[in-house]
mmCIF file of C-alpha atoms and ligand atoms in Angstrom:
data_model
loop_
_atom_site.group_PDB
_atom_site.id
_atom_site.type_symbol
_atom_site.label_atom_id
_atom_site.label_comp_id
_atom_site.label_asym_id
_atom_site.label_seq_id
_atom_site.Cartn_x
_atom_site.Cartn_y
_atom_site.Cartn_z
ATOM 1 C CA UNK A 1 15.416 14.295 10.830
ATOM 2 C CA UNK A 2 12.565 14.539 8.085
ATOM 3 C CA UNK A 3 9.377 16.107 9.209
ATOM 4 C CA UNK A 4 6.603 14.208 7.778
ATOM 5 C CA UNK A 5 3.130 15.378 7.493
ATOM 6 C CA UNK A 6 -0.041 13.069 7.092
ATOM 7 C CA UNK A 7 -3.349 14.616 5.626
ATOM 8 C CA UNK A 8 -6.149 12.118 5.840
ATOM 9 C CA UNK A 9 -5.942 10.124 9.004
ATOM 10 C CA UNK A 10 -8.136 7.100 7.885
ATOM 11 C CA UNK A 11 -7.373 3.470 7.177
ATOM 12 C CA UNK A 12 -4.269 4.396 5.446
ATOM 13 C CA UNK A 13 -3.435 7.410 6.829
ATOM 14 C CA UNK A 14 -3.286 6.064 10.542
ATOM 15 C CA UNK A 15 -1.075 3.011 9.497
ATOM 16 C CA UNK A 16 1.429 5.188 7.754
ATOM 17 C CA UNK A 17 1.515 7.796 10.649
ATOM 18 C CA UNK A 18 2.392 4.989 13.073
ATOM 19 C CA UNK A 19 5.150 3.625 10.542
ATOM 20 C CA UNK A 20 6.741 7.169 10.320
ATOM 21 C CA UNK A 21 6.788 7.433 13.878
ATOM 22 C CA UNK A 22 8.887 4.382 14.008
ATOM 23 C CA UNK A 23 11.511 5.374 11.574
ATOM 24 C CA UNK A 24 14.894 6.472 13.000
ATOM 25 C CA UNK A 25 15.354 9.130 10.578
ATOM 26 C CA UNK A 26 11.738 10.701 10.373
ATOM 27 C CA UNK A 27 9.677 12.693 12.911
ATOM 28 C CA UNK A 28 5.839 12.766 12.448
ATOM 29 C CA UNK A 29 5.046 16.690 12.508
ATOM 30 C CA UNK A 30 1.451 15.714 12.972
ATOM 31 C CA UNK A 31 -1.871 14.596 11.000
ATOM 32 C CA UNK A 32 -4.570 16.035 9.522
ATOM 33 C CA UNK A 33 -8.403 14.951 10.044
ATOM 34 C CA UNK A 34 -11.740 16.286 8.977
ATOM 35 C CA UNK A 35 -13.707 15.401 12.089
ATOM 36 C CA UNK A 36 -13.132 14.579 15.940
ATOM 37 C CA UNK A 37 -13.932 11.074 15.978
ATOM 38 C CA UNK A 38 -12.485 8.263 17.874
ATOM 39 C CA UNK A 39 -9.481 8.120 15.531
ATOM 40 C CA UNK A 40 -8.767 11.689 16.366
ATOM 41 C CA UNK A 41 -8.736 11.008 19.853
ATOM 42 C CA UNK A 42 -6.372 8.200 19.550
ATOM 43 C CA UNK A 43 -4.118 10.450 17.740
ATOM 44 C CA UNK A 44 -3.864 13.073 20.488
ATOM 45 C CA UNK A 45 -3.347 9.910 22.839
ATOM 46 C CA UNK A 46 -0.478 8.773 20.902
ATOM 47 C CA UNK A 47 1.131 12.204 20.986
ATOM 48 C CA UNK A 48 0.543 12.964 17.633
ATOM 49 C CA UNK A 49 -0.039 16.710 17.006
ATOM 50 C CA UNK A 50 -3.365 16.677 15.442
ATOM 51 C CA UNK A 51 -4.541 19.698 12.996
ATOM 52 C CA UNK A 52 -7.722 20.689 11.440
ATOM 53 C CA UNK A 53 -7.950 19.590 7.727
ATOM 54 C CA UNK A 54 -11.058 21.852 7.261
ATOM 55 C CA UNK A 55 -10.875 25.295 8.971
ATOM 56 C CA UNK A 56 -14.592 25.808 9.169
ATOM 57 C CA UNK A 57 -14.696 22.550 11.333
ATOM 58 C CA UNK A 58 -12.333 23.894 14.104
ATOM 59 C CA UNK A 59 -15.374 24.610 16.282
ATOM 60 C CA UNK A 60 -16.561 20.993 16.158
ATOM 61 C CA UNK A 61 -13.029 19.625 17.663
ATOM 62 C CA UNK A 62 -13.438 22.326 20.434
ATOM 63 C CA UNK A 63 -16.797 21.191 21.149
ATOM 64 C CA UNK A 64 -15.669 17.419 21.319
ATOM 65 C CA UNK A 65 -12.852 18.477 23.584
ATOM 66 C CA UNK A 66 -10.318 17.106 21.114
ATOM 67 C CA UNK A 67 -7.011 19.380 21.246
ATOM 68 C CA UNK A 68 -5.943 20.894 17.970
ATOM 69 C CA UNK A 69 -2.410 21.820 17.176
ATOM 70 C CA UNK A 70 -3.456 24.023 14.265
ATOM 71 C CA UNK A 71 -4.726 24.061 10.553
ATOM 72 C CA UNK A 72 -3.622 21.830 7.674
ATOM 73 C CA UNK A 73 -1.719 24.772 6.224
ATOM 74 C CA UNK A 74 0.503 25.118 9.113
ATOM 75 C CA UNK A 75 0.988 21.285 9.174
ATOM 76 C CA UNK A 76 1.981 21.429 5.361
ATOM 77 C CA UNK A 77 4.188 24.438 5.925
ATOM 78 C CA UNK A 78 6.156 22.824 8.708
ATOM 79 C CA UNK A 79 6.854 19.626 7.001
ATOM 80 C CA UNK A 80 9.231 18.325 4.527
ATOM 81 C CA UNK A 81 6.969 16.004 2.942
ATOM 82 C CA UNK A 82 3.318 15.493 3.206
ATOM 83 C CA UNK A 83 1.731 12.025 2.732
ATOM 84 C CA UNK A 84 -1.635 12.427 1.673
ATOM 85 C CA UNK A 85 -3.873 9.940 2.531
ATOM 86 C CA UNK A 86 -7.247 11.315 1.649
ATOM 87 C CA UNK A 87 -10.049 9.333 -0.138
ATOM 88 C CA UNK A 88 -9.947 8.795 -3.903
ATOM 89 C CA UNK A 89 -10.084 12.108 -5.787
ATOM 90 C CA UNK A 90 -9.494 14.655 -2.715
ATOM 91 C CA UNK A 91 -5.591 14.056 -3.120
ATOM 92 C CA UNK A 92 -6.013 15.811 -6.590
ATOM 93 C CA UNK A 93 -8.103 18.670 -4.853
ATOM 94 C CA UNK A 94 -5.346 19.217 -2.141
ATOM 95 C CA UNK A 95 -2.480 19.330 -4.692
ATOM 96 C CA UNK A 96 -2.436 23.356 -4.861
ATOM 97 C CA UNK A 97 -2.296 23.420 -1.142
ATOM 98 C CA UNK A 98 0.971 21.411 -1.421
ATOM 99 C CA UNK A 99 2.097 23.317 -4.004
ATOM 100 C CA UNK A 100 1.487 26.754 -2.485
ATOM 101 C CA UNK A 101 3.817 25.524 0.490
ATOM 102 C CA UNK A 102 6.524 24.028 -2.023
ATOM 103 C CA UNK A 103 6.099 20.814 -0.074
ATOM 104 C CA UNK A 104 6.536 17.696 -1.987
ATOM 105 C CA UNK A 105 3.630 15.141 -1.835
ATOM 106 C CA UNK A 106 2.875 11.530 -2.071
ATOM 107 C CA UNK A 107 -0.429 10.342 -2.706
ATOM 108 C CA UNK A 108 -2.183 6.874 -2.750
ATOM 109 C CA UNK A 109 -3.376 4.595 -5.187
ATOM 110 C CA UNK A 110 -6.813 6.128 -5.540
ATOM 111 C CA UNK A 111 -5.563 9.250 -7.264
ATOM 112 C CA UNK A 112 -5.127 9.107 -10.954
ATOM 113 C CA UNK A 113 -1.551 8.531 -12.334
ATOM 114 C CA UNK A 114 -1.762 11.575 -14.520
ATOM 115 C CA UNK A 115 -1.684 13.701 -11.209
ATOM 116 C CA UNK A 116 1.554 12.765 -10.429
ATOM 117 C CA UNK A 117 5.216 12.922 -11.947
ATOM 118 C CA UNK A 118 5.958 9.091 -10.948
ATOM 119 C CA UNK A 119 3.817 6.208 -9.618
ATOM 120 C CA UNK A 120 6.056 4.357 -7.256
ATOM 121 C CA UNK A 121 6.947 0.730 -5.906
ATOM 122 C CA UNK A 122 10.125 0.701 -3.709
ATOM 123 C CA UNK A 123 11.139 -2.762 -5.215
ATOM 124 C CA UNK A 124 10.419 -2.046 -8.748
ATOM 125 C CA UNK A 125 11.315 1.916 -9.526
ATOM 126 C CA UNK A 126 12.869 3.588 -6.247
ATOM 127 C CA UNK A 127 15.245 5.943 -7.869
ATOM 128 C CA UNK A 128 12.659 7.264 -10.183
ATOM 129 C CA UNK A 129 10.883 9.285 -7.305
ATOM 130 C CA UNK A 130 13.907 11.266 -6.619
ATOM 131 C CA UNK A 131 13.512 15.161 -6.670
ATOM 132 C CA UNK A 132 9.648 14.503 -7.826
ATOM 133 C CA UNK A 133 7.310 17.073 -6.424
ATOM 134 C CA UNK A 134 4.397 14.723 -6.616
ATOM 135 C CA UNK A 135 4.426 10.973 -6.555
ATOM 136 C CA UNK A 136 1.650 8.269 -6.292
ATOM 137 C CA UNK A 137 2.217 5.169 -3.907
ATOM 138 C CA UNK A 138 0.272 2.665 -6.272
ATOM 139 C CA UNK A 139 -2.500 0.830 -5.134
ATOM 140 C CA UNK A 140 -2.716 -2.077 -2.763
ATOM 141 C CA UNK A 141 -3.352 -4.681 -5.733
ATOM 142 C CA UNK A 142 -0.725 -2.885 -7.909
ATOM 143 C CA UNK A 143 1.703 -2.938 -5.117
ATOM 144 C CA UNK A 144 1.421 -6.882 -4.612
ATOM 145 C CA UNK A 145 1.602 -7.365 -8.379
ATOM 146 C CA UNK A 146 4.756 -4.957 -8.616
ATOM 147 C CA UNK A 147 6.580 -6.832 -5.969
ATOM 148 C CA UNK A 148 5.979 -10.154 -7.571
ATOM 149 C CA UNK A 149 6.809 -9.264 -10.881
ATOM 150 C CA UNK A 150 9.839 -7.507 -10.487
ATOM 151 C CA UNK A 151 11.982 -10.328 -9.240
ATOM 152 C CA UNK A 152 10.419 -12.618 -11.826
ATOM 153 C CA UNK A 153 11.070 -9.986 -14.618
ATOM 154 C CA UNK A 154 14.889 -9.628 -13.528
ATOM 155 C CA UNK A 155 15.430 -13.555 -13.123
ATOM 156 C CA UNK A 156 13.755 -14.882 -15.882
ATOM 157 C CA UNK A 157 12.113 -12.317 -18.262
ATOM 158 C CA UNK A 158 8.285 -12.051 -18.347
ATOM 159 C CA UNK A 159 6.449 -12.911 -21.772
ATOM 160 C CA UNK A 160 2.935 -12.178 -20.396
ATOM 161 C CA UNK A 161 1.573 -11.934 -17.076
ATOM 162 C CA UNK A 162 -2.283 -12.839 -16.744
ATOM 163 C CA UNK A 163 -3.988 -12.156 -13.360
ATOM 164 C CA UNK A 164 -7.602 -12.792 -11.993
ATOM 165 C CA UNK A 165 -8.186 -10.426 -8.925
ATOM 166 C CA UNK A 166 -10.609 -11.418 -6.518
ATOM 167 C CA UNK A 167 -10.982 -8.468 -4.394
ATOM 168 C CA UNK A 168 -12.478 -7.843 -1.048
ATOM 169 C CA UNK A 169 -15.717 -5.936 -1.426
ATOM 170 C CA UNK A 170 -14.847 -3.290 1.170
ATOM 171 C CA UNK A 171 -12.545 -2.860 4.118
ATOM 172 C CA UNK A 172 -13.713 -4.325 7.618
ATOM 173 C CA UNK A 173 -14.922 -0.866 8.800
ATOM 174 C CA UNK A 174 -16.941 -0.146 5.662
ATOM 175 C CA UNK A 175 -20.437 -1.102 6.533
ATOM 176 C CA UNK A 176 -22.008 0.233 3.573
ATOM 177 C CA UNK A 177 -20.040 -1.464 0.787
ATOM 178 C CA UNK A 178 -20.711 -5.007 -0.896
ATOM 179 C CA UNK A 179 -21.762 -7.243 -2.550
ATOM 180 C CA UNK A 180 -23.061 -9.163 0.409
ATOM 181 C CA UNK A 181 -24.308 -12.287 -1.126
ATOM 182 C CA UNK A 182 -22.923 -12.272 -4.565
ATOM 183 C CA UNK A 183 -20.087 -12.609 -6.813
ATOM 184 C CA UNK A 184 -19.339 -9.744 -9.253
ATOM 185 C CA UNK A 185 -17.333 -9.661 -12.101
ATOM 186 C CA UNK A 186 -15.706 -6.207 -11.823
ATOM 187 C CA UNK A 187 -15.559 -4.411 -13.936
ATOM 188 C CA UNK A 188 -17.325 -6.593 -16.437
ATOM 189 C CA UNK A 189 -15.359 -5.385 -19.172
ATOM 190 C CA UNK A 190 -11.769 -6.282 -19.812
ATOM 191 C CA UNK A 191 -8.911 -5.474 -19.007
ATOM 192 C CA UNK A 192 -9.535 -4.098 -15.472
ATOM 193 C CA UNK A 193 -7.772 -0.961 -14.468
ATOM 194 C CA UNK A 194 -5.088 -3.103 -12.459
ATOM 195 C CA UNK A 195 -2.916 -4.195 -15.424
ATOM 196 C CA UNK A 196 -2.744 -0.434 -16.809
ATOM 197 C CA UNK A 197 -1.907 0.372 -13.259
ATOM 198 C CA UNK A 198 0.980 -2.031 -13.369
ATOM 199 C CA UNK A 199 2.311 -0.401 -16.508
ATOM 200 C CA UNK A 200 2.889 2.730 -14.685
ATOM 201 C CA UNK A 201 5.588 0.962 -12.913
ATOM 202 C CA UNK A 202 6.542 -1.492 -15.740
ATOM 203 C CA UNK A 203 5.859 0.365 -18.825
ATOM 204 C CA UNK A 204 6.677 -2.392 -20.946
ATOM 205 C CA UNK A 205 5.327 -5.263 -19.490
ATOM 206 C CA UNK A 206 2.555 -7.356 -21.078
ATOM 207 C CA UNK A 207 -0.121 -7.842 -18.797
ATOM 208 C CA UNK A 208 -3.757 -8.697 -18.742
ATOM 209 C CA UNK A 209 -6.063 -8.444 -15.654
ATOM 210 C CA UNK A 210 -9.594 -9.267 -14.778
ATOM 211 C CA UNK A 211 -11.285 -8.325 -11.634
ATOM 212 C CA UNK A 212 -14.261 -9.772 -9.267
ATOM 213 C CA UNK A 213 -15.735 -8.474 -5.955
ATOM 214 C CA UNK A 214 -16.545 -10.922 -3.385
ATOM 215 C CA UNK A 215 -18.358 -10.744 -0.076
ATOM 216 C CA UNK A 216 -15.151 -10.810 2.010
ATOM 217 C CA UNK A 217 -13.293 -7.837 3.817
ATOM 218 C CA UNK A 218 -10.119 -9.479 4.985
ATOM 219 C CA UNK A 219 -7.908 -9.313 2.173
ATOM 220 C CA UNK A 220 -7.708 -9.549 -1.952
ATOM 221 C CA UNK A 221 -6.528 -12.775 -3.534
ATOM 222 C CA UNK A 222 -4.749 -13.036 -6.842
ATOM 223 C CA UNK A 223 -4.806 -16.088 -9.095
ATOM 224 C CA UNK A 224 -1.613 -15.420 -11.018
ATOM 225 C CA UNK A 225 -0.394 -16.953 -14.474
ATOM 226 C CA UNK A 226 2.982 -15.760 -15.794
ATOM 227 C CA UNK A 227 4.631 -16.827 -19.120
ATOM 228 C CA UNK A 228 8.320 -16.570 -18.364
ATOM 229 C CA UNK A 229 10.710 -16.342 -21.021
ATOM 230 C CA UNK A 230 12.922 -19.186 -19.551
ATOM 231 C CA UNK A 231 11.954 -22.408 -17.550
ATOM 232 C CA UNK A 232 13.011 -22.424 -14.122
ATOM 233 C CA UNK A 233 11.301 -25.159 -12.054
ATOM 234 C CA UNK A 234 8.883 -24.503 -9.323
ATOM 235 C CA UNK A 235 11.628 -24.795 -6.400
ATOM 236 C CA UNK A 236 13.867 -22.181 -8.117
ATOM 237 C CA UNK A 237 11.019 -20.149 -8.228
ATOM 238 C CA UNK A 238 10.177 -20.669 -4.546
ATOM 239 C CA UNK A 239 13.571 -19.738 -3.539
ATOM 240 C CA UNK A 240 13.418 -16.558 -5.810
ATOM 241 C CA UNK A 241 10.226 -15.288 -4.207
ATOM 242 C CA UNK A 242 11.215 -16.566 -0.753
ATOM 243 C CA UNK A 243 14.609 -14.365 -0.853
ATOM 244 C CA UNK A 244 12.432 -10.945 -1.253
ATOM 245 C CA UNK A 245 12.148 -8.722 1.350
ATOM 246 C CA UNK A 246 8.438 -8.230 1.388
ATOM 247 C CA UNK A 247 7.039 -11.532 0.547
ATOM 248 C CA UNK A 248 5.920 -14.361 2.826
ATOM 249 C CA UNK A 249 6.006 -17.825 1.555
ATOM 250 C CA UNK A 250 3.197 -19.896 3.289
ATOM 251 C CA UNK A 251 4.522 -23.128 4.144
ATOM 252 C CA UNK A 252 1.898 -26.239 4.083
ATOM 253 C CA UNK A 253 2.926 -27.031 7.714
ATOM 254 C CA UNK A 254 1.336 -23.579 8.707
ATOM 255 C CA UNK A 255 -1.901 -24.791 8.111
ATOM 256 C CA UNK A 256 -2.924 -21.248 6.492
ATOM 257 C CA UNK A 257 -5.764 -21.953 4.151
ATOM 258 C CA UNK A 258 -7.008 -18.438 3.404
ATOM 259 C CA UNK A 259 -7.440 -14.969 4.642
ATOM 260 C CA UNK A 260 -8.882 -15.452 7.970
ATOM 261 C CA UNK A 261 -6.288 -17.935 8.973
ATOM 262 C CA UNK A 262 -3.481 -15.430 7.693
ATOM 263 C CA UNK A 263 -5.272 -12.691 9.913
ATOM 264 C CA UNK A 264 -5.187 -14.745 12.748
ATOM 265 C CA UNK A 265 -1.497 -15.539 12.266
ATOM 266 C CA UNK A 266 -0.569 -12.042 11.933
ATOM 267 C CA UNK A 267 -2.499 -11.233 15.143
ATOM 268 C CA UNK A 268 -1.321 -14.123 17.031
ATOM 269 C CA UNK A 269 2.503 -12.674 16.258
ATOM 270 C CA UNK A 270 1.272 -9.376 17.480
ATOM 271 C CA UNK A 271 1.106 -7.402 14.336
ATOM 272 C CA UNK A 272 -0.636 -3.995 15.034
ATOM 273 C CA UNK A 273 -4.081 -4.131 13.865
ATOM 274 C CA UNK A 274 -3.239 -7.664 12.288
ATOM 275 C CA UNK A 275 -1.771 -5.893 9.665
ATOM 276 C CA UNK A 276 0.257 -8.003 7.011
ATOM 277 C CA UNK A 277 2.619 -5.897 5.069
ATOM 278 C CA UNK A 278 4.070 -8.686 3.055
ATOM 279 C CA UNK A 279 2.462 -10.707 -0.268
ATOM 280 C CA UNK A 280 1.410 -13.697 1.296
ATOM 281 C CA UNK A 281 2.231 -16.546 -1.532
ATOM 282 C CA UNK A 282 1.127 -19.961 -0.970
ATOM 283 C CA UNK A 283 4.330 -22.026 -1.526
ATOM 284 C CA UNK A 284 2.532 -25.060 -2.709
ATOM 285 C CA UNK A 285 0.643 -23.275 -5.350
ATOM 286 C CA UNK A 286 3.865 -22.159 -6.935
ATOM 287 C CA UNK A 287 3.761 -24.358 -10.200
ATOM 288 C CA UNK A 288 5.525 -24.447 -13.431
ATOM 289 C CA UNK A 289 3.948 -25.951 -16.797
ATOM 290 C CA UNK A 290 6.224 -25.581 -19.493
ATOM 291 C CA UNK A 291 7.172 -21.923 -19.040
ATOM 292 C CA UNK A 292 4.110 -21.026 -17.634
ATOM 293 C CA UNK A 293 4.224 -20.102 -13.953
ATOM 294 C CA UNK A 294 0.988 -20.355 -11.564
ATOM 295 C CA UNK A 295 0.483 -19.089 -7.991
ATOM 296 C CA UNK A 296 -1.783 -17.789 -5.525
ATOM 297 C CA UNK A 297 -1.129 -14.779 -3.464
ATOM 298 C CA UNK A 298 -3.115 -12.718 -0.827
ATOM 299 C CA UNK A 299 -2.750 -9.257 -0.279
ATOM 300 C CA UNK A 300 -3.730 -7.069 2.789
ATOM 301 C CA UNK A 301 -5.223 -4.340 1.187
ATOM 302 C CA UNK A 302 -5.328 -2.004 4.353
ATOM 303 C CA UNK A 303 -1.268 -2.372 5.068
ATOM 304 C CA UNK A 304 0.704 -3.557 2.051
ATOM 305 C CA UNK A 305 1.119 0.106 0.852
ATOM 306 C CA UNK A 306 2.361 1.307 4.620
ATOM 307 C CA UNK A 307 6.218 0.462 4.191
ATOM 308 C CA UNK A 308 5.957 1.589 0.434
ATOM 309 C CA UNK A 309 4.860 5.184 1.646
ATOM 310 C CA UNK A 310 7.688 5.031 4.026
ATOM 311 C CA UNK A 311 10.216 4.167 1.217
ATOM 312 C CA UNK A 312 8.444 6.963 -1.139
ATOM 313 C CA UNK A 313 9.823 9.612 1.735
ATOM 314 C CA UNK A 314 13.284 8.693 1.276
ATOM 315 C CA UNK A 315 13.279 8.180 -2.351
ATOM 316 C CA UNK A 316 11.593 11.803 -3.022
ATOM 317 C CA UNK A 317 14.244 13.383 -0.667
ATOM 318 C CA UNK A 318 17.231 11.353 -2.091
ATOM 319 C CA UNK A 319 18.591 10.190 1.316
ATOM 320 C CA UNK A 320 18.763 6.602 0.949
ATOM 321 C CA UNK A 321 18.942 3.710 -1.855
ATOM 322 C CA UNK A 322 16.319 1.489 -2.335
ATOM 323 C CA UNK A 323 18.030 -1.472 -0.469
ATOM 324 C CA UNK A 324 19.090 0.642 2.446
ATOM 325 C CA UNK A 325 15.543 2.148 2.771
ATOM 326 C CA UNK A 326 13.476 -1.042 2.450
ATOM 327 C CA UNK A 327 15.847 -2.457 5.303
ATOM 328 C CA UNK A 328 15.581 0.502 7.541
ATOM 329 C CA UNK A 329 11.710 0.609 7.148
ATOM 330 C CA UNK A 330 11.251 -3.024 7.570
ATOM 331 C CA UNK A 331 13.504 -3.307 10.632
ATOM 332 C CA UNK A 332 11.696 -0.211 12.165
ATOM 333 C CA UNK A 333 8.227 -1.701 11.926
ATOM 334 C CA UNK A 334 8.856 -5.261 12.294
ATOM 335 C CA UNK A 335 8.463 -6.677 8.716
ATOM 336 C CA UNK A 336 9.006 -10.197 8.130
ATOM 337 C CA UNK A 337 7.681 -13.228 9.820
HETATM 338 P P1 LIG B 401 -10.423 6.322 4.324
HETATM 339 O O1 LIG B 401 -11.815 6.697 3.967
HETATM 340 O O2 LIG B 401 -10.354 5.049 5.558
HETATM 341 O O3 LIG B 401 -9.617 7.496 5.054
HETATM 342 C C1 LIG B 401 -9.454 8.523 4.541
HETATM 343 C C2 LIG B 401 -9.624 9.867 5.563
HETATM 344 O O4 LIG B 401 -9.273 11.131 5.129
HETATM 345 C C3 LIG B 401 -10.699 9.677 6.345
HETATM 346 O O5 LIG B 401 -10.428 9.820 7.790
HETATM 347 C C4 LIG B 401 -11.495 10.980 5.881
HETATM 348 O O6 LIG B 401 -12.163 11.842 7.050
HETATM 349 C C5 LIG B 401 -10.421 12.042 5.400
HETATM 350 N N1 LIG B 401 -10.672 12.978 4.996
HETATM 351 C C6 LIG B 401 -11.543 13.045 3.916
HETATM 352 N N2 LIG B 401 -11.645 14.339 3.312
HETATM 353 C C7 LIG B 401 -10.379 15.034 3.670
HETATM 354 C C8 LIG B 401 -9.818 16.332 3.357
HETATM 355 N N3 LIG B 401 -10.174 17.346 2.625
HETATM 356 N N4 LIG B 401 -8.520 16.757 4.345
HETATM 357 C C9 LIG B 401 -8.219 15.460 5.074
HETATM 358 N N5 LIG B 401 -8.570 14.543 5.293
HETATM 359 C C10 LIG B 401 -9.657 14.119 4.782
HETATM 360 O O7 LIG B 401 -9.653 5.932 2.974
HETATM 361 P P2 LIG B 401 -8.537 4.970 2.959
HETATM 362 O O8 LIG B 401 -8.975 3.587 2.615
HETATM 363 O O9 LIG B 401 -7.387 5.348 3.852
HETATM 364 O O10 LIG B 401 -8.011 5.348 1.584
HETATM 365 C C11 LIG B 401 -7.176 6.523 1.153
HETATM 366 C C12 LIG B 401 -6.619 6.337 0.050
HETATM 367 O O11 LIG B 401 -5.628 5.191 0.008
HETATM 368 C C13 LIG B 401 -7.202 6.359 -1.320
HETATM 369 O O12 LIG B 401 -6.505 6.937 -2.497
HETATM 370 C C14 LIG B 401 -7.319 4.877 -1.451
HETATM 371 O O13 LIG B 401 -7.701 4.343 -3.025
HETATM 372 C C15 LIG B 401 -6.032 4.460 -1.298
HETATM 373 N N6 LIG B 401 -5.678 2.987 -0.636
HETATM 374 C C16 LIG B 401 -6.870 2.341 -0.102
HETATM 375 C C17 LIG B 401 -6.730 1.072 0.439
HETATM 376 C C18 LIG B 401 -7.621 0.355 1.178
HETATM 377 O O14 LIG B 401 -7.922 -0.835 1.175
HETATM 378 N N7 LIG B 401 -8.378 1.086 2.383
HETATM 379 C C19 LIG B 401 -5.575 0.329 0.049
HETATM 380 C C20 LIG B 401 -4.413 1.015 -0.814
HETATM 381 C C21 LIG B 401 -4.641 2.407 -1.335
#
């Protein structure tokens, strides 16, 4: 069994911990938290050994009556691999900790690509992570774009991708984020950072991206135009994308018109936290004009990177190939509607 540690138990960390705990070949050795809040209590209730991320704060856990198993140093030492799910920039500060214990580490999309040996997406470059000490699972948006672009590139060739990313202002629990009554070009300058980030996965791909932020919390929406090198018809593209492991084609009969209905759909189907790990592509939106493909997809920012983190663990340790790992991960967490 692979011993996995999760350092940073917030939006992404708690979801990755749950997914790891479900894998047949992994054991969650513990999670590290900075504060004894309700999430810390939940970790203990779930039977996840809880470690103090900051030694000076051990007393606050004692005072709150939250049981600790030790410090993050001990956790990292006991693990075969650590998933760092700390806020952007903290992962970089933690790198020396992982190096000191010679424990390979996965970081999240908020860290700079320069921090790591490899930026990772299971569908696109699984094998490149084998043996790497530092791997970054790319952001929610880059994950969503990579999953879409990989099959298009393989089947038709991509001449140029142009994507407008309509991004949620914050996650539902981020009460301080905005905008609350505005639509912001963000960043105002072009390209947004998303295109260059996609190039960490597909170095040769020609892609331009524009970003907006809107008063929404549930999901991101991508307006996609890909100029292909060949001219499939829209039905062929629909079939291609439907056959992918981590896409969900929204059929017209589902009557799902946006992120709210998508989240309701996920909750009705018993998804933990209403999570949607798949790219949600409106089947009707898939259109061809000459060799230009157009479509809309929605991306659940809090969860699409979760199965990718699980696959990155196997990729780094070299214990499965992409197909095997993706199938195991999907089966264990119940991915696929
Ligand atoms: P978050 O704030 O919800 O969770 C981070 C957790 O780490 C918090 O519980 C925080 O208390 C804890 N923490 C802070 N300092 C720490 C330290 N020194 N040691 C251990 N824990 C510490 O953040 P998040 O949304 O889960 O984001 C984590 C990473 O994932 C970021 O790089 C982010 O860019 C990336 N990411 C976030 C989303 C998203 O939509 N939330 C999507 C994809 C990727």
